[in-house]
Amino acid sequence: MSRRTLFTWDRSTGARAEQAAARYLIDKGLGVVKRNHRCRHGEIDLICLDSGCLVFVEVRYRTNAAHGDAAETVNRPKQRRLIAAAQHFLSTEWRTPAADTPCRFDIIAVRPDPERAGHAKLRWLRNAFEAADSR
């Protein structure tokens, strides 16, 4: 599941990776609800809607896979922070009662496309982890 998209690699690589991920998800039919939700627990890069399901998306960038896949860097402590930040969003900003909202956690792994300079490859891991997995 990769996609090539124009990408300029510079100091704002993280923001550009998030922008590329947002465009990718929009192209796949998801609606972006919020970008960069910050609270004391951490930050959620993208919050999207996918057919009534609220999707909390962590965007991870790596220049190459020599030090591991970008998605592998979302370890248990990071998952716990994302879950806490998602709970914060649901309790403070979401208009529907949290119990009535199906949710999932996705990861978008972004890396440069070695075949095309200035482009990126994205890999979308749906339902990458669940709240119960991170205890």
Tab-separated table of N, CA and C in Angstrom:
chain	number	residue	atom	x	y	z
A	1	MET	N	0.826	-1.181	0.000
A	1	MET	CA	0.000	0.000	0.000
A	1	MET	C	0.869	1.242	0.000
A	2	SER	N	1.466	1.554	-1.076
A	2	SER	CA	2.279	2.752	-1.106
A	2	SER	C	1.721	3.727	-2.114
A	3	ARG	N	2.076	4.962	-1.919
A	3	ARG	CA	1.634	5.997	-2.831
A	3	ARG	C	2.771	6.970	-3.017
A	4	ARG	N	2.931	7.425	-4.201
A	4	ARG	CA	3.957	8.417	-4.481
A	4	ARG	C	3.296	9.773	-4.527
A	5	THR	N	3.901	10.709	-3.844
A	5	THR	CA	3.387	12.061	-3.822
A	5	THR	C	4.559	13.022	-3.786
A	6	LEU	N	4.412	14.172	-4.383
A	6	LEU	CA	5.497	15.148	-4.411
A	6	LEU	C	5.836	15.577	-2.992
A	7	PHE	N	7.116	15.610	-2.705
A	7	PHE	CA	7.556	15.836	-1.338
A	7	PHE	C	8.875	16.585	-1.367
A	8	THR	N	8.967	17.682	-0.663
A	8	THR	CA	10.214	18.431	-0.572
A	8	THR	C	10.850	18.121	0.773
A	9	TRP	N	12.071	17.607	0.756
A	9	TRP	CA	12.734	17.213	1.985
A	9	TRP	C	13.559	18.388	2.512
A	10	ASP	N	13.117	18.970	3.626
A	10	ASP	CA	13.842	20.072	4.243
A	10	ASP	C	13.568	20.075	5.737
A	11	ARG	N	13.796	21.204	6.395
A	11	ARG	CA	13.644	21.283	7.848
A	11	ARG	C	12.239	20.975	8.333
A	12	SER	N	11.251	21.198	7.528
A	12	SER	CA	9.870	20.955	7.965
A	12	SER	C	9.361	19.602	7.468
A	13	THR	N	10.238	18.606	7.467
A	13	THR	CA	9.887	17.290	6.944
A	13	THR	C	8.687	16.685	7.670
A	14	GLY	N	8.631	16.834	8.987
A	14	GLY	CA	7.509	16.279	9.732
A	14	GLY	C	6.177	16.866	9.287
A	15	ALA	N	6.139	18.179	9.137
A	15	ALA	CA	4.903	18.834	8.687
A	15	ALA	C	4.548	18.407	7.271
A	16	ARG	N	5.549	18.248	6.439
A	16	ARG	CA	5.291	17.824	5.060
A	16	ARG	C	4.814	16.376	5.014
A	17	ALA	N	5.366	15.531	5.875
A	17	ALA	CA	4.911	14.143	5.945
A	17	ALA	C	3.449	14.099	6.381
A	18	GLU	N	3.075	14.926	7.354
A	18	GLU	CA	1.686	14.984	7.802
A	18	GLU	C	0.773	15.495	6.689
A	19	GLN	N	1.232	16.480	5.942
A	19	GLN	CA	0.439	17.006	4.825
A	19	GLN	C	0.246	15.934	3.754
A	20	ALA	N	1.305	15.207	3.438
A	20	ALA	CA	1.200	14.134	2.443
A	20	ALA	C	0.244	13.051	2.933
A	21	ALA	N	0.313	12.722	4.232
A	21	ALA	CA	-0.579	11.713	4.805
A	21	ALA	C	-2.029	12.185	4.755
A	22	ALA	N	-2.262	13.453	5.062
A	22	ALA	CA	-3.627	13.995	5.014
A	22	ALA	C	-4.183	13.927	3.601
A	23	ARG	N	-3.383	14.320	2.616
A	23	ARG	CA	-3.831	14.250	1.215
A	23	ARG	C	-4.137	12.812	0.817
A	24	TYR	N	-3.285	11.897	1.242
A	24	TYR	CA	-3.471	10.475	0.944
A	24	TYR	C	-4.793	9.968	1.516
A	25	LEU	N	-5.054	10.293	2.787
A	25	LEU	CA	-6.285	9.833	3.428
A	25	LEU	C	-7.521	10.482	2.800
A	26	ILE	N	-7.433	11.743	2.448
A	26	ILE	CA	-8.544	12.413	1.770
A	26	ILE	C	-8.823	11.724	0.437
A	27	ASP	N	-7.759	11.391	-0.291
A	27	ASP	CA	-7.920	10.672	-1.561
A	27	ASP	C	-8.578	9.310	-1.365
A	28	LYS	N	-8.376	8.717	-0.190
A	28	LYS	CA	-8.975	7.409	0.132
A	28	LYS	C	-10.394	7.543	0.683
A	29	GLY	N	-10.899	8.778	0.780
A	29	GLY	CA	-12.279	8.988	1.198
A	29	GLY	C	-12.482	9.378	2.645
A	30	LEU	N	-11.429	9.576	3.405
A	30	LEU	CA	-11.567	9.999	4.797
A	30	LEU	C	-11.676	11.517	4.856
A	31	GLY	N	-12.339	12.001	5.865
A	31	GLY	CA	-12.429	13.437	6.089
A	31	GLY	C	-11.553	13.819	7.270
A	32	VAL	N	-10.789	14.873	7.133
A	32	VAL	CA	-9.928	15.324	8.222
A	32	VAL	C	-10.755	16.197	9.161
A	33	VAL	N	-10.823	15.793	10.418
A	33	VAL	CA	-11.557	16.522	11.455
A	33	VAL	C	-10.652	17.555	12.108
A	34	LYS	N	-9.414	17.152	12.403
A	34	LYS	CA	-8.481	18.045	13.086
A	34	LYS	C	-7.056	17.580	12.819
A	35	ARG	N	-6.152	18.561	12.775
A	35	ARG	CA	-4.727	18.270	12.643
A	35	ARG	C	-4.020	18.729	13.911
A	36	ASN	N	-3.050	17.974	14.333
A	36	ASN	CA	-2.195	18.333	15.460
A	36	ASN	C	-2.968	18.681	16.728
A	37	HIS	N	-3.759	17.734	17.202
A	37	HIS	CA	-4.439	17.912	18.488
A	37	HIS	C	-3.390	17.759	19.588
A	38	ARG	N	-3.197	18.818	20.358
A	38	ARG	CA	-2.209	18.810	21.431
A	38	ARG	C	-2.901	18.910	22.786
A	39	CYS	N	-2.368	18.160	23.726
A	39	CYS	CA	-2.823	18.250	25.117
A	39	CYS	C	-1.646	17.827	25.988
A	40	ARG	N	-1.861	17.772	27.285
A	40	ARG	CA	-0.752	17.444	28.188
A	40	ARG	C	-0.239	16.021	27.995
A	41	HIS	N	-1.050	15.165	27.359
A	41	HIS	CA	-0.653	13.772	27.136
A	41	HIS	C	0.227	13.604	25.904
A	42	GLY	N	0.155	14.558	24.985
A	42	GLY	CA	0.925	14.446	23.753
A	42	GLY	C	0.166	15.056	22.589
A	43	GLU	N	0.465	14.565	21.409
A	43	GLU	CA	-0.134	15.114	20.194
A	43	GLU	C	-0.626	13.995	19.292
A	44	ILE	N	-1.762	14.245	18.664
A	44	ILE	CA	-2.270	13.353	17.627
A	44	ILE	C	-2.116	14.109	16.314
A	45	ASP	N	-1.411	13.493	15.371
A	45	ASP	CA	-1.112	14.187	14.115
A	45	ASP	C	-2.363	14.498	13.310
A	46	LEU	N	-3.210	13.504	13.095
A	46	LEU	CA	-4.434	13.690	12.307
A	46	LEU	C	-5.583	12.967	12.991
A	47	ILE	N	-6.735	13.604	12.979
A	47	ILE	CA	-7.966	12.958	13.429
A	47	ILE	C	-8.912	13.013	12.246
A	48	CYS	N	-9.382	11.841	11.825
A	48	CYS	CA	-10.188	11.743	10.603
A	48	CYS	C	-11.480	10.988	10.878
A	49	LEU	N	-12.404	11.111	9.940
A	49	LEU	CA	-13.630	10.317	9.951
A	49	LEU	C	-13.611	9.373	8.771
A	50	ASP	N	-13.883	8.109	9.038
A	50	ASP	CA	-13.947	7.070	8.012
A	50	ASP	C	-15.251	6.310	8.190
A	51	SER	N	-16.256	6.700	7.420
A	51	SER	CA	-17.582	6.047	7.481
A	51	SER	C	-18.119	5.991	8.903
A	52	GLY	N	-18.071	7.100	9.611
A	52	GLY	CA	-18.613	7.171	10.963
A	52	GLY	C	-17.647	6.748	12.056
A	53	CYS	N	-16.501	6.220	11.688
A	53	CYS	CA	-15.482	5.817	12.661
A	53	CYS	C	-14.479	6.945	12.804
A	54	LEU	N	-14.174	7.313	14.027
A	54	LEU	CA	-13.177	8.340	14.293
A	54	LEU	C	-11.801	7.669	14.279
A	55	VAL	N	-10.905	8.201	13.463
A	55	VAL	CA	-9.595	7.582	13.261
A	55	VAL	C	-8.508	8.532	13.766
A	56	PHE	N	-7.723	8.051	14.715
A	56	PHE	CA	-6.599	8.801	15.252
A	56	PHE	C	-5.349	8.300	14.531
A	57	VAL	N	-4.682	9.201	13.819
A	57	VAL	CA	-3.585	8.804	12.928
A	57	VAL	C	-2.262	9.355	13.423
A	58	GLU	N	-1.306	8.463	13.585
A	58	GLU	CA	0.072	8.837	13.903
A	58	GLU	C	0.871	8.741	12.607
A	59	VAL	N	1.524	9.835	12.231
A	59	VAL	CA	2.342	9.884	11.019
A	59	VAL	C	3.798	9.763	11.444
A	60	ARG	N	4.495	8.782	10.890
A	60	ARG	CA	5.902	8.553	11.231
A	60	ARG	C	6.742	8.610	9.975
A	61	TYR	N	7.842	9.327	10.037
A	61	TYR	CA	8.742	9.495	8.899
A	61	TYR	C	10.112	8.901	9.218
A	62	ARG	N	10.676	8.209	8.262
A	62	ARG	CA	12.049	7.712	8.347
A	62	ARG	C	12.702	7.902	6.990
A	63	THR	N	13.961	8.308	6.997
A	63	THR	CA	14.650	8.506	5.717
A	63	THR	C	14.970	7.184	5.044
A	64	ASN	N	15.178	6.119	5.845
A	64	ASN	CA	15.378	4.793	5.267
A	64	ASN	C	15.032	3.744	6.316
A	65	ALA	N	14.986	2.500	5.888
A	65	ALA	CA	14.582	1.421	6.784
A	65	ALA	C	15.767	0.780	7.506
A	66	ALA	N	16.954	1.329	7.350
A	66	ALA	CA	18.137	0.743	7.969
A	66	ALA	C	18.022	0.686	9.492
A	67	HIS	N	17.304	1.642	10.078
A	67	HIS	CA	17.137	1.681	11.533
A	67	HIS	C	15.751	1.212	11.947
A	68	GLY	N	15.092	0.463	11.075
A	68	GLY	CA	13.763	-0.051	11.367
A	68	GLY	C	12.687	0.711	10.618
A	69	ASP	N	11.556	0.086	10.501
A	69	ASP	CA	10.420	0.682	9.819
A	69	ASP	C	9.833	1.794	10.685
A	70	ALA	N	9.339	2.822	10.052
A	70	ALA	CA	8.758	3.959	10.779
A	70	ALA	C	7.629	3.514	11.695
A	71	ALA	N	6.805	2.599	11.229
A	71	ALA	CA	5.660	2.146	12.029
A	71	ALA	C	6.103	1.434	13.302
A	72	GLU	N	7.267	0.798	13.266
A	72	GLU	CA	7.760	0.080	14.443
A	72	GLU	C	8.133	1.016	15.582
A	73	THR	N	8.280	2.290	15.295
A	73	THR	CA	8.653	3.244	16.337
A	73	THR	C	7.469	3.640	17.215
A	74	VAL	N	6.279	3.203	16.869
A	74	VAL	CA	5.103	3.482	17.701
A	74	VAL	C	5.012	2.353	18.734
A	75	ASN	N	5.841	2.477	19.770
A	75	ASN	CA	5.927	1.451	20.807
A	75	ASN	C	4.808	1.618	21.841
A	76	ARG	N	4.806	0.756	22.836
A	76	ARG	CA	3.730	0.788	23.848
A	76	ARG	C	3.630	2.125	24.574
A	77	PRO	N	4.724	2.721	25.028
A	77	PRO	CA	4.595	4.031	25.673
A	77	PRO	C	3.990	5.084	24.738
A	78	LYS	N	4.398	5.082	23.485
A	78	LYS	CA	3.820	6.029	22.518
A	78	LYS	C	2.337	5.724	22.320
A	79	GLN	N	1.977	4.454	22.228
A	79	GLN	CA	0.574	4.080	22.083
A	79	GLN	C	-0.244	4.576	23.268
A	80	ARG	N	0.287	4.428	24.473
A	80	ARG	CA	-0.433	4.906	25.667
A	80	ARG	C	-0.650	6.412	25.615
A	81	ARG	N	0.363	7.160	25.153
A	81	ARG	CA	0.214	8.614	25.038
A	81	ARG	C	-0.841	8.973	23.990
A	82	LEU	N	-0.840	8.251	22.870
A	82	LEU	CA	-1.841	8.511	21.831
A	82	LEU	C	-3.250	8.205	22.338
A	83	ILE	N	-3.394	7.128	23.065
A	83	ILE	CA	-4.704	6.767	23.621
A	83	ILE	C	-5.174	7.829	24.605
A	84	ALA	N	-4.291	8.287	25.472
A	84	ALA	CA	-4.653	9.340	26.437
A	84	ALA	C	-5.034	10.623	25.712
A	85	ALA	N	-4.292	10.980	24.659
A	85	ALA	CA	-4.613	12.187	23.886
A	85	ALA	C	-5.949	12.016	23.163
A	86	ALA	N	-6.228	10.818	22.678
A	86	ALA	CA	-7.516	10.554	22.026
A	86	ALA	C	-8.657	10.678	23.032
A	87	GLN	N	-8.468	10.151	24.228
A	87	GLN	CA	-9.489	10.286	25.272
A	87	GLN	C	-9.714	11.751	25.609
A	88	HIS	N	-8.657	12.527	25.648
A	88	HIS	CA	-8.781	13.961	25.896
A	88	HIS	C	-9.617	14.615	24.800
A	89	PHE	N	-9.299	14.310	23.554
A	89	PHE	CA	-10.059	14.875	22.435
A	89	PHE	C	-11.539	14.503	22.541
A	90	LEU	N	-11.818	13.245	22.825
A	90	LEU	CA	-13.209	12.794	22.919
A	90	LEU	C	-13.953	13.498	24.053
A	91	SER	N	-13.268	13.755	25.155
A	91	SER	CA	-13.947	14.363	26.299
A	91	SER	C	-14.056	15.881	26.197
A	92	THR	N	-13.211	16.515	25.406
A	92	THR	CA	-13.218	17.980	25.367
A	92	THR	C	-13.727	18.577	24.063
A	93	GLU	N	-13.589	17.868	22.950
A	93	GLU	CA	-13.901	18.488	21.663
A	93	GLU	C	-14.910	17.733	20.804
A	94	TRP	N	-15.115	16.473	21.071
A	94	TRP	CA	-15.996	15.683	20.210
A	94	TRP	C	-17.445	15.881	20.619
A	95	ARG	N	-18.316	16.114	19.644
A	95	ARG	CA	-19.712	16.474	19.917
A	95	ARG	C	-20.602	15.281	20.258
A	96	THR	N	-20.195	14.069	19.900
A	96	THR	CA	-20.975	12.863	20.171
A	96	THR	C	-20.429	12.205	21.435
A	97	PRO	N	-21.271	11.625	22.279
A	97	PRO	CA	-20.727	10.923	23.456
A	97	PRO	C	-19.693	9.883	23.036
A	98	ALA	N	-18.573	9.853	23.760
A	98	ALA	CA	-17.469	8.961	23.389
A	98	ALA	C	-17.909	7.504	23.285
A	99	ALA	N	-18.839	7.092	24.143
A	99	ALA	CA	-19.297	5.705	24.122
A	99	ALA	C	-20.034	5.369	22.827
A	100	ASP	N	-20.557	6.382	22.146
A	100	ASP	CA	-21.298	6.162	20.911
A	100	ASP	C	-20.436	6.291	19.654
A	101	THR	N	-19.158	6.535	19.817
A	101	THR	CA	-18.291	6.785	18.682
A	101	THR	C	-17.293	5.644	18.504
A	102	PRO	N	-17.410	4.878	17.417
A	102	PRO	CA	-16.365	3.872	17.169
A	102	PRO	C	-15.061	4.588	16.814
A	103	CYS	N	-13.959	4.067	17.329
A	103	CYS	CA	-12.650	4.690	17.116
A	103	CYS	C	-11.632	3.625	16.726
A	104	ARG	N	-10.584	4.082	16.042
A	104	ARG	CA	-9.454	3.200	15.759
A	104	ARG	C	-8.186	4.045	15.680
A	105	PHE	N	-7.052	3.362	15.781
A	105	PHE	CA	-5.745	4.004	15.720
A	105	PHE	C	-5.001	3.478	14.497
A	106	ASP	N	-4.634	4.387	13.604
A	106	ASP	CA	-3.904	4.051	12.385
A	106	ASP	C	-2.524	4.683	12.418
A	107	ILE	N	-1.634	4.123	11.615
A	107	ILE	CA	-0.301	4.692	11.436
A	107	ILE	C	-0.072	4.866	9.941
A	108	ILE	N	0.500	6.006	9.575
A	108	ILE	CA	0.967	6.222	8.201
A	108	ILE	C	2.490	6.319	8.279
A	109	ALA	N	3.166	5.364	7.661
A	109	ALA	CA	4.621	5.359	7.602
A	109	ALA	C	5.048	6.028	6.300
A	110	VAL	N	5.910	7.032	6.412
A	110	VAL	CA	6.336	7.817	5.258
A	110	VAL	C	7.845	7.675	5.107
A	111	ARG	N	8.288	7.479	3.865
A	111	ARG	CA	9.717	7.446	3.579
A	111	ARG	C	9.947	7.992	2.178
A	112	PRO	N	11.153	8.475	1.916
A	112	PRO	CA	11.437	8.975	0.573
A	112	PRO	C	11.334	7.841	-0.446
A	113	ASP	N	10.909	8.168	-1.636
A	113	ASP	CA	10.850	7.200	-2.730
A	113	ASP	C	12.228	7.159	-3.386
A	114	PRO	N	12.947	6.029	-3.268
A	114	PRO	CA	14.310	5.984	-3.823
A	114	PRO	C	14.335	6.056	-5.348
A	115	GLU	N	13.218	5.779	-5.978
A	115	GLU	CA	13.156	5.784	-7.444
A	115	GLU	C	12.820	7.153	-8.013
A	116	ARG	N	12.250	8.032	-7.193
A	116	ARG	CA	11.826	9.347	-7.675
A	116	ARG	C	12.185	10.403	-6.645
A	117	ALA	N	13.199	11.172	-6.944
A	117	ALA	CA	13.639	12.240	-6.031
A	117	ALA	C	12.497	13.233	-5.813
A	118	GLY	N	12.331	13.661	-4.574
A	118	GLY	CA	11.297	14.634	-4.251
A	118	GLY	C	9.923	14.028	-4.050
A	119	HIS	N	9.829	12.705	-4.038
A	119	HIS	CA	8.552	12.021	-3.825
A	119	HIS	C	8.648	11.132	-2.587
A	120	ALA	N	7.508	10.748	-2.085
A	120	ALA	CA	7.464	9.903	-0.895
A	120	ALA	C	6.619	8.670	-1.155
A	121	LYS	N	6.913	7.641	-0.379
A	121	LYS	CA	6.073	6.447	-0.353
A	121	LYS	C	5.375	6.417	0.999
A	122	LEU	N	4.099	6.111	0.977
A	122	LEU	CA	3.317	6.043	2.204
A	122	LEU	C	2.761	4.637	2.364
A	123	ARG	N	2.783	4.162	3.610
A	123	ARG	CA	2.183	2.869	3.921
A	123	ARG	C	1.180	3.104	5.049
A	124	TRP	N	-0.066	2.710	4.793
A	124	TRP	CA	-1.157	2.953	5.735
A	124	TRP	C	-1.461	1.674	6.495
A	125	LEU	N	-1.296	1.702	7.803
A	125	LEU	CA	-1.623	0.564	8.653
A	125	LEU	C	-2.912	0.893	9.388
A	126	ARG	N	-3.996	0.329	8.909
A	126	ARG	CA	-5.292	0.540	9.566
A	126	ARG	C	-5.367	-0.298	10.829
A	127	ASN	N	-6.002	0.279	11.830
A	127	ASN	CA	-6.186	-0.418	13.099
A	127	ASN	C	-4.855	-1.003	13.592
A	128	ALA	N	-3.832	-0.170	13.599
A	128	ALA	CA	-2.474	-0.592	13.928
A	128	ALA	C	-2.349	-1.113	15.365
A	129	PHE	N	-3.149	-0.578	16.253
A	129	PHE	CA	-3.194	-1.050	17.630
A	129	PHE	C	-4.534	-0.654	18.231
A	130	GLU	N	-4.858	-1.280	19.334
A	130	GLU	CA	-6.111	-0.971	20.046
A	130	GLU	C	-5.776	-0.535	21.456
A	131	ALA	N	-6.701	0.180	22.051
A	131	ALA	CA	-6.478	0.686	23.410
A	131	ALA	C	-6.167	-0.458	24.376
A	132	ALA	N	-6.804	-1.590	24.215
A	132	ALA	CA	-6.586	-2.716	25.094
A	132	ALA	C	-5.187	-3.313	24.923
A	133	ASP	N	-4.572	-3.129	23.741
A	133	ASP	CA	-3.241	-3.677	23.470
A	133	ASP	C	-2.136	-2.970	24.231
A	134	SER	N	-2.381	-1.754	24.670
A	134	SER	CA	-1.311	-0.893	25.165
A	134	SER	C	-1.201	-0.825	26.678
A	135	ARG	N	-1.853	-1.676	27.379
A	135	ARG	CA	-1.813	-1.633	28.844
A	135	ARG	C	-0.521	-2.163	29.377
